[in-house]
């Protein structure tokens, strides 16, 4: 989804307003469409839009725009926007089996926006779109500004995800995950895991955890693609390098397509922003607190600096 609604009337930029923006879309929609066909995908999308519209209107919000499998909504109340997001996740997760529903990712931010035709333009809308793109299935990501604006919201808890970098932004932003508060909302995390964070371990068998819970990474070659990208974290690994490392001297004719498929499945499992396509290959963005190899190297450098003392 773009970061502004397409105008359908006369522009009115004479004044700005404070709004909370919610953007939600279906995860794995393209893969589902390829596997099940256009009609099945259209049925899922139509059901998702109906659920999203019902949740938004039920919390006094307005659906500003629908684009395929994405919904943009605006709210005058930050608290009602958060409640609508939680409602939407719960409705999507409890759909009957005969009404197959894909996972939903949601991003929210609040701030000043300029009315533009029937839509809006502003930083808050841009951030909501970026958080939606980052959110995994079943996840609601919000900014610290929205958390401060909403304050304590009965029945909703916020999980601090720390500072993260988003595409197009020069500075990290403080990120939170919102969810329904409950006594058993979270299972015990592994020692050393940061709740709600992806953690990558290469010092030993390849392992990825999300808040301490293991993430399924697929078959051996798909895992190998991720391992090579992580070993070169924050640097581009070319497609040719990946092909050589996965198949050595006898790659199949469809090697490039196969690598692209592996990356697509890894994005579905780990989030769409982790692996960035960058000519002539891919790059994984990771911080030392997320990847044990980077953390080891950071501690090693620190230890060497301290040797003279």
Short mmCIF file of C-alpha atoms in Angstrom, two decimals:
data_model
loop_
_atom_site.label_atom_id
_atom_site.label_comp_id
_atom_site.label_asym_id
_atom_site.label_seq_id
_atom_site.Cartn_x
_atom_site.Cartn_y
_atom_site.Cartn_z
CA UNK A 1 0.00 0.00 0.00
CA UNK A 2 1.22 3.52 -0.73
CA UNK A 3 1.70 5.98 2.06
CA UNK A 4 -1.17 8.20 1.09
CA UNK A 5 -4.71 7.59 -0.08
CA UNK A 6 -5.42 8.30 -3.72
CA UNK A 7 -7.44 11.56 -3.93
CA UNK A 8 -10.88 11.34 -5.41
CA UNK A 9 -12.07 14.86 -4.78
CA UNK A 10 -10.77 18.40 -4.39
CA UNK A 11 -7.59 18.76 -2.32
CA UNK A 12 -8.01 20.51 1.01
CA UNK A 13 -4.64 21.29 2.54
CA UNK A 14 -5.72 24.41 4.42
CA UNK A 15 -5.45 22.72 7.82
CA UNK A 16 -4.00 19.62 9.42
CA UNK A 17 -5.67 17.19 11.82
CA UNK A 18 -4.51 14.70 14.42
CA UNK A 19 -5.40 11.14 13.43
CA UNK A 20 -4.34 7.60 14.26
CA UNK A 21 -3.77 5.50 11.15
CA UNK A 22 -4.19 1.74 10.99
CA UNK A 23 -2.93 -0.22 8.00
CA UNK A 24 -3.53 -3.96 7.77
CA UNK A 25 -2.84 -6.53 5.10
CA UNK A 26 -2.77 -10.25 4.55
CA UNK A 27 0.49 -12.14 4.88
CA UNK A 28 1.39 -14.70 2.23
CA UNK A 29 -1.36 -13.56 -0.13
CA UNK A 30 0.71 -13.89 -3.30
CA UNK A 31 1.96 -17.36 -2.36
CA UNK A 32 -1.58 -18.41 -1.48
CA UNK A 33 -2.86 -17.09 -4.81
CA UNK A 34 -0.17 -18.98 -6.74
CA UNK A 35 -0.96 -22.22 -4.88
CA UNK A 36 -4.76 -22.03 -4.69
CA UNK A 37 -5.73 -19.85 -7.61
CA UNK A 38 -7.11 -16.35 -8.09
CA UNK A 39 -10.67 -17.15 -7.05
CA UNK A 40 -9.68 -18.69 -3.70
CA UNK A 41 -7.39 -15.72 -3.03
CA UNK A 42 -10.13 -13.26 -3.96
CA UNK A 43 -12.54 -14.99 -1.56
CA UNK A 44 -10.03 -14.72 1.31
CA UNK A 45 -9.35 -11.06 0.48
CA UNK A 46 -13.06 -10.24 0.36
CA UNK A 47 -13.64 -11.89 3.73
CA UNK A 48 -10.66 -10.05 5.25
CA UNK A 49 -11.92 -6.68 4.01
CA UNK A 50 -15.37 -7.39 5.45
CA UNK A 51 -13.88 -8.29 8.85
CA UNK A 52 -11.56 -5.27 8.83
CA UNK A 53 -14.36 -2.88 7.88
CA UNK A 54 -16.60 -4.26 10.63
CA UNK A 55 -13.84 -3.91 13.25
CA UNK A 56 -12.95 -0.38 12.17
CA UNK A 57 -16.53 0.90 12.13
CA UNK A 58 -17.24 -0.89 15.42
CA UNK A 59 -14.57 1.31 17.03
CA UNK A 60 -15.72 4.60 15.46
CA UNK A 61 -13.08 4.56 12.74
CA UNK A 62 -13.30 5.24 9.02
CA UNK A 63 -12.05 2.99 6.24
CA UNK A 64 -10.18 5.45 4.04
CA UNK A 65 -9.08 3.09 1.31
CA UNK A 66 -8.94 -0.55 0.28
CA UNK A 67 -6.30 -1.81 -2.14
CA UNK A 68 -6.48 -5.50 -2.91
CA UNK A 69 -5.61 -7.25 0.34
CA UNK A 70 -4.73 -4.03 2.25
CA UNK A 71 -6.95 -1.75 4.32
CA UNK A 72 -6.20 1.81 5.48
CA UNK A 73 -8.32 3.27 8.29
CA UNK A 74 -8.25 6.52 10.28
CA UNK A 75 -9.40 7.16 13.86
CA UNK A 76 -9.85 10.27 15.96
CA UNK A 77 -9.07 8.18 19.07
CA UNK A 78 -5.75 6.37 19.47
CA UNK A 79 -7.30 4.02 22.02
CA UNK A 80 -10.14 3.04 19.70
CA UNK A 81 -7.64 2.42 16.90
CA UNK A 82 -5.71 0.03 19.15
CA UNK A 83 -8.90 -1.76 20.17
CA UNK A 84 -9.89 -2.10 16.50
CA UNK A 85 -6.48 -3.63 15.69
CA UNK A 86 -6.80 -6.19 18.49
CA UNK A 87 -10.38 -6.96 17.43
CA UNK A 88 -9.21 -7.53 13.85
CA UNK A 89 -6.41 -9.91 14.85
CA UNK A 90 -8.76 -11.93 17.06
CA UNK A 91 -11.47 -12.12 14.40
CA UNK A 92 -8.96 -13.23 11.75
CA UNK A 93 -7.47 -15.86 14.08
CA UNK A 94 -10.83 -17.37 15.00
CA UNK A 95 -12.31 -17.68 11.52
CA UNK A 96 -13.94 -21.10 11.01
CA UNK A 97 -11.89 -23.62 9.03
CA UNK A 98 -14.31 -23.47 6.11
CA UNK A 99 -13.64 -19.71 5.91
CA UNK A 100 -9.90 -19.98 5.42
CA UNK A 101 -8.07 -16.83 6.53
CA UNK A 102 -4.43 -15.88 6.12
CA UNK A 103 -2.44 -14.15 8.85
CA UNK A 104 -2.77 -10.39 9.19
CA UNK A 105 -0.01 -7.83 9.83
CA UNK A 106 -1.00 -4.45 11.26
CA UNK A 107 0.88 -1.17 11.75
CA UNK A 108 -0.33 1.96 13.59
CA UNK A 109 0.95 5.46 14.23
CA UNK A 110 -0.62 8.73 15.33
CA UNK A 111 0.21 12.30 14.45
CA UNK A 112 -0.57 15.34 12.40
CA UNK A 113 -1.81 14.75 8.87
CA UNK A 114 -3.04 16.91 6.02
CA UNK A 115 -6.39 15.99 4.41
CA UNK A 116 -5.88 15.20 0.73
CA UNK A 117 -9.11 14.66 -1.17
CA UNK A 118 -10.76 11.73 0.61
CA UNK A 119 -7.45 10.67 2.18
CA UNK A 120 -4.49 12.04 4.12
CA UNK A 121 -0.81 12.77 3.79
CA UNK A 122 1.72 12.85 6.62
CA UNK A 123 4.53 11.21 8.55
CA UNK A 124 2.15 9.16 10.74
CA UNK A 125 0.63 7.54 7.66
CA UNK A 126 4.09 6.77 6.28
CA UNK A 127 5.17 5.12 9.54
CA UNK A 128 1.98 3.09 9.83
CA UNK A 129 2.65 1.72 6.33
CA UNK A 130 6.25 0.79 7.19
CA UNK A 131 5.19 -0.90 10.43
CA UNK A 132 2.51 -2.84 8.59
CA UNK A 133 5.14 -4.05 6.11
CA UNK A 134 7.37 -5.14 9.02
CA UNK A 135 4.66 -6.86 11.06
CA UNK A 136 4.48 -10.63 10.89
CA UNK A 137 1.23 -12.59 10.73
CA UNK A 138 -0.80 -12.01 13.88
CA UNK A 139 1.33 -9.03 14.93
CA UNK A 140 0.38 -5.41 15.73
CA UNK A 141 3.30 -2.94 15.64
CA UNK A 142 2.97 0.60 16.98
CA UNK A 143 5.25 3.57 17.60
CA UNK A 144 6.23 4.95 20.99
CA UNK A 145 4.36 8.16 20.09
CA UNK A 146 1.15 6.19 19.79
CA UNK A 147 1.78 4.39 23.09
CA UNK A 148 2.33 7.71 24.87
CA UNK A 149 -0.74 9.26 23.26
CA UNK A 150 -3.01 6.33 24.14
CA UNK A 151 -1.64 5.87 27.66
CA UNK A 152 -2.88 2.87 29.61
CA UNK A 153 -5.56 1.04 27.64
CA UNK A 154 -7.60 -1.49 29.57
CA UNK A 155 -7.21 -4.99 28.17
CA UNK A 156 -4.22 -4.15 25.94
CA UNK A 157 -0.55 -4.64 26.75
CA UNK A 158 2.51 -3.16 25.05
CA UNK A 159 5.75 -5.06 24.54
CA UNK A 160 8.86 -2.95 24.09
CA UNK A 161 10.73 -4.02 20.94
CA UNK A 162 13.48 -1.43 21.34
CA UNK A 163 14.93 0.86 18.68
CA UNK A 164 14.71 -0.41 15.10
CA UNK A 165 15.70 0.99 11.74
CA UNK A 166 13.10 1.27 9.02
CA UNK A 167 13.66 1.80 5.32
CA UNK A 168 13.73 5.45 4.33
CA UNK A 169 14.26 6.76 7.88
CA UNK A 170 17.61 8.15 8.95
CA UNK A 171 17.13 7.45 12.65
CA UNK A 172 15.89 4.39 14.55
CA UNK A 173 12.41 4.55 16.06
CA UNK A 174 11.16 3.04 19.31
CA UNK A 175 8.85 0.16 18.49
CA UNK A 176 6.19 -1.64 20.52
CA UNK A 177 3.96 -4.65 19.87
CA UNK A 178 0.35 -4.40 21.05
CA UNK A 179 -1.78 -7.38 22.00
CA UNK A 180 -4.67 -8.46 24.20
CA UNK A 181 -3.59 -8.57 27.84
CA UNK A 182 -4.08 -11.94 29.51
CA UNK A 183 -2.49 -13.93 32.28
CA UNK A 184 -1.15 -16.57 29.89
CA UNK A 185 -0.46 -14.34 26.90
CA UNK A 186 3.19 -15.34 26.67
CA UNK A 187 4.96 -18.63 27.22
CA UNK A 188 8.30 -18.62 29.08
CA UNK A 189 11.09 -17.42 26.86
CA UNK A 190 14.46 -19.08 26.44
CA UNK A 191 17.23 -17.73 28.66
CA UNK A 192 18.91 -14.81 26.93
CA UNK A 193 15.99 -14.20 24.57
CA UNK A 194 14.45 -10.75 24.27
CA UNK A 195 10.66 -11.03 24.33
CA UNK A 196 9.18 -10.27 20.94
CA UNK A 197 12.55 -10.05 19.19
CA UNK A 198 13.99 -12.29 16.52
CA UNK A 199 17.26 -13.84 17.67
CA UNK A 200 19.66 -15.56 15.25
CA UNK A 201 22.19 -18.16 16.37
CA UNK A 202 25.01 -19.32 14.09
CA UNK A 203 27.52 -20.36 16.76
CA UNK A 204 26.30 -23.94 16.71
CA UNK A 205 23.31 -25.29 14.75
CA UNK A 206 21.40 -22.58 12.88
CA UNK A 207 18.49 -21.46 15.02
CA UNK A 208 16.06 -18.54 14.93
CA UNK A 209 13.73 -17.72 17.80
CA UNK A 210 10.93 -15.20 18.13
CA UNK A 211 10.58 -14.15 21.75
CA UNK A 212 12.32 -17.39 22.72
CA UNK A 213 10.10 -19.61 20.58
CA UNK A 214 11.75 -21.52 17.69
CA UNK A 215 10.85 -20.40 14.16
CA UNK A 216 10.47 -23.06 11.44
CA UNK A 217 13.02 -22.32 8.71
CA UNK A 218 12.18 -24.93 6.08
CA UNK A 219 14.39 -27.52 4.42
CA UNK A 220 18.21 -27.82 4.43
CA UNK A 221 18.90 -25.68 1.36
CA UNK A 222 16.52 -22.95 2.48
CA UNK A 223 18.24 -22.91 5.87
CA UNK A 224 21.60 -22.76 4.09
CA UNK A 225 20.51 -19.66 2.16
CA UNK A 226 19.63 -17.95 5.43
CA UNK A 227 22.89 -19.05 7.05
CA UNK A 228 25.02 -17.57 4.25
CA UNK A 229 23.07 -14.31 4.35
CA UNK A 230 23.50 -14.11 8.13
CA UNK A 231 27.24 -14.82 7.89
CA UNK A 232 27.47 -11.74 5.65
CA UNK A 233 24.99 -9.70 7.72
CA UNK A 234 24.56 -6.10 6.51
CA UNK A 235 26.51 -6.88 3.31
CA UNK A 236 25.11 -7.86 -0.08
CA UNK A 237 25.49 -11.52 -1.07
CA UNK A 238 25.19 -11.87 -4.84
CA UNK A 239 22.86 -14.36 -6.44
CA UNK A 240 25.84 -16.07 -8.08
CA UNK A 241 27.54 -16.49 -4.68
CA UNK A 242 24.41 -18.05 -3.17
CA UNK A 243 24.02 -20.45 -6.09
CA UNK A 244 27.66 -21.52 -5.83
CA UNK A 245 27.45 -22.05 -2.07
CA UNK A 246 24.16 -23.96 -2.19
CA UNK A 247 24.93 -26.30 -5.13
CA UNK A 248 28.70 -26.05 -5.56
CA UNK A 249 29.57 -26.89 -9.20
CA UNK A 250 26.29 -28.47 -10.33
CA UNK A 251 23.41 -25.98 -9.87
CA UNK A 252 20.06 -26.83 -11.47
CA UNK A 253 18.82 -24.80 -14.42
CA UNK A 254 16.17 -23.15 -12.22
CA UNK A 255 18.67 -22.24 -9.48
CA UNK A 256 17.88 -18.52 -9.52
CA UNK A 257 14.13 -19.13 -9.31
CA UNK A 258 14.69 -21.64 -6.52
CA UNK A 259 16.75 -19.13 -4.51
CA UNK A 260 14.02 -16.53 -5.01
CA UNK A 261 11.45 -19.04 -3.74
CA UNK A 262 13.57 -19.81 -0.66
CA UNK A 263 13.86 -16.09 0.10
CA UNK A 264 10.11 -15.63 -0.31
CA UNK A 265 9.41 -18.42 2.20
CA UNK A 266 11.98 -17.03 4.64
CA UNK A 267 10.34 -13.61 4.43
CA UNK A 268 6.99 -15.18 5.20
CA UNK A 269 8.46 -16.84 8.29
CA UNK A 270 10.67 -14.01 9.54
CA UNK A 271 9.04 -10.83 8.28
CA UNK A 272 9.19 -9.01 4.94
CA UNK A 273 11.89 -6.51 5.91
CA UNK A 274 14.59 -8.87 7.16
CA UNK A 275 15.93 -9.89 3.73
CA UNK A 276 16.22 -6.98 1.33
CA UNK A 277 16.61 -7.52 -2.39
CA UNK A 278 19.53 -5.36 -3.49
CA UNK A 279 21.25 -5.69 -6.86
CA UNK A 280 22.93 -8.07 -7.54
CA UNK A 281 21.55 -10.21 -4.69
CA UNK A 282 20.24 -9.96 -1.14
CA UNK A 283 21.24 -8.48 2.20
CA UNK A 284 20.10 -9.35 5.73
CA UNK A 285 19.90 -6.46 8.16
CA UNK A 286 20.86 -7.45 11.72
CA UNK A 287 22.18 -5.82 14.88
CA UNK A 288 24.64 -7.37 17.39
CA UNK A 289 21.85 -7.92 19.91
CA UNK A 290 20.02 -10.01 17.31
CA UNK A 291 22.84 -12.14 15.84
CA UNK A 292 25.28 -14.05 18.04
CA UNK A 293 28.16 -13.83 15.51
CA UNK A 294 27.94 -10.02 15.41
CA UNK A 295 27.68 -9.90 19.19
CA UNK A 296 30.78 -12.12 19.52
CA UNK A 297 32.75 -9.90 17.14
CA UNK A 298 31.63 -6.79 19.02
CA UNK A 299 32.73 -8.25 22.37
CA UNK A 300 36.01 -9.42 20.83
CA UNK A 301 36.81 -5.90 19.60
CA UNK A 302 35.90 -4.47 22.99
CA UNK A 303 38.16 -7.00 24.72
CA UNK A 304 41.09 -6.13 22.44
CA UNK A 305 40.66 -2.42 23.18
CA UNK A 306 40.76 -3.17 26.90
CA UNK A 307 43.90 -5.37 26.77
CA UNK A 308 46.35 -2.48 27.45
CA UNK A 309 44.53 -1.65 30.69
#
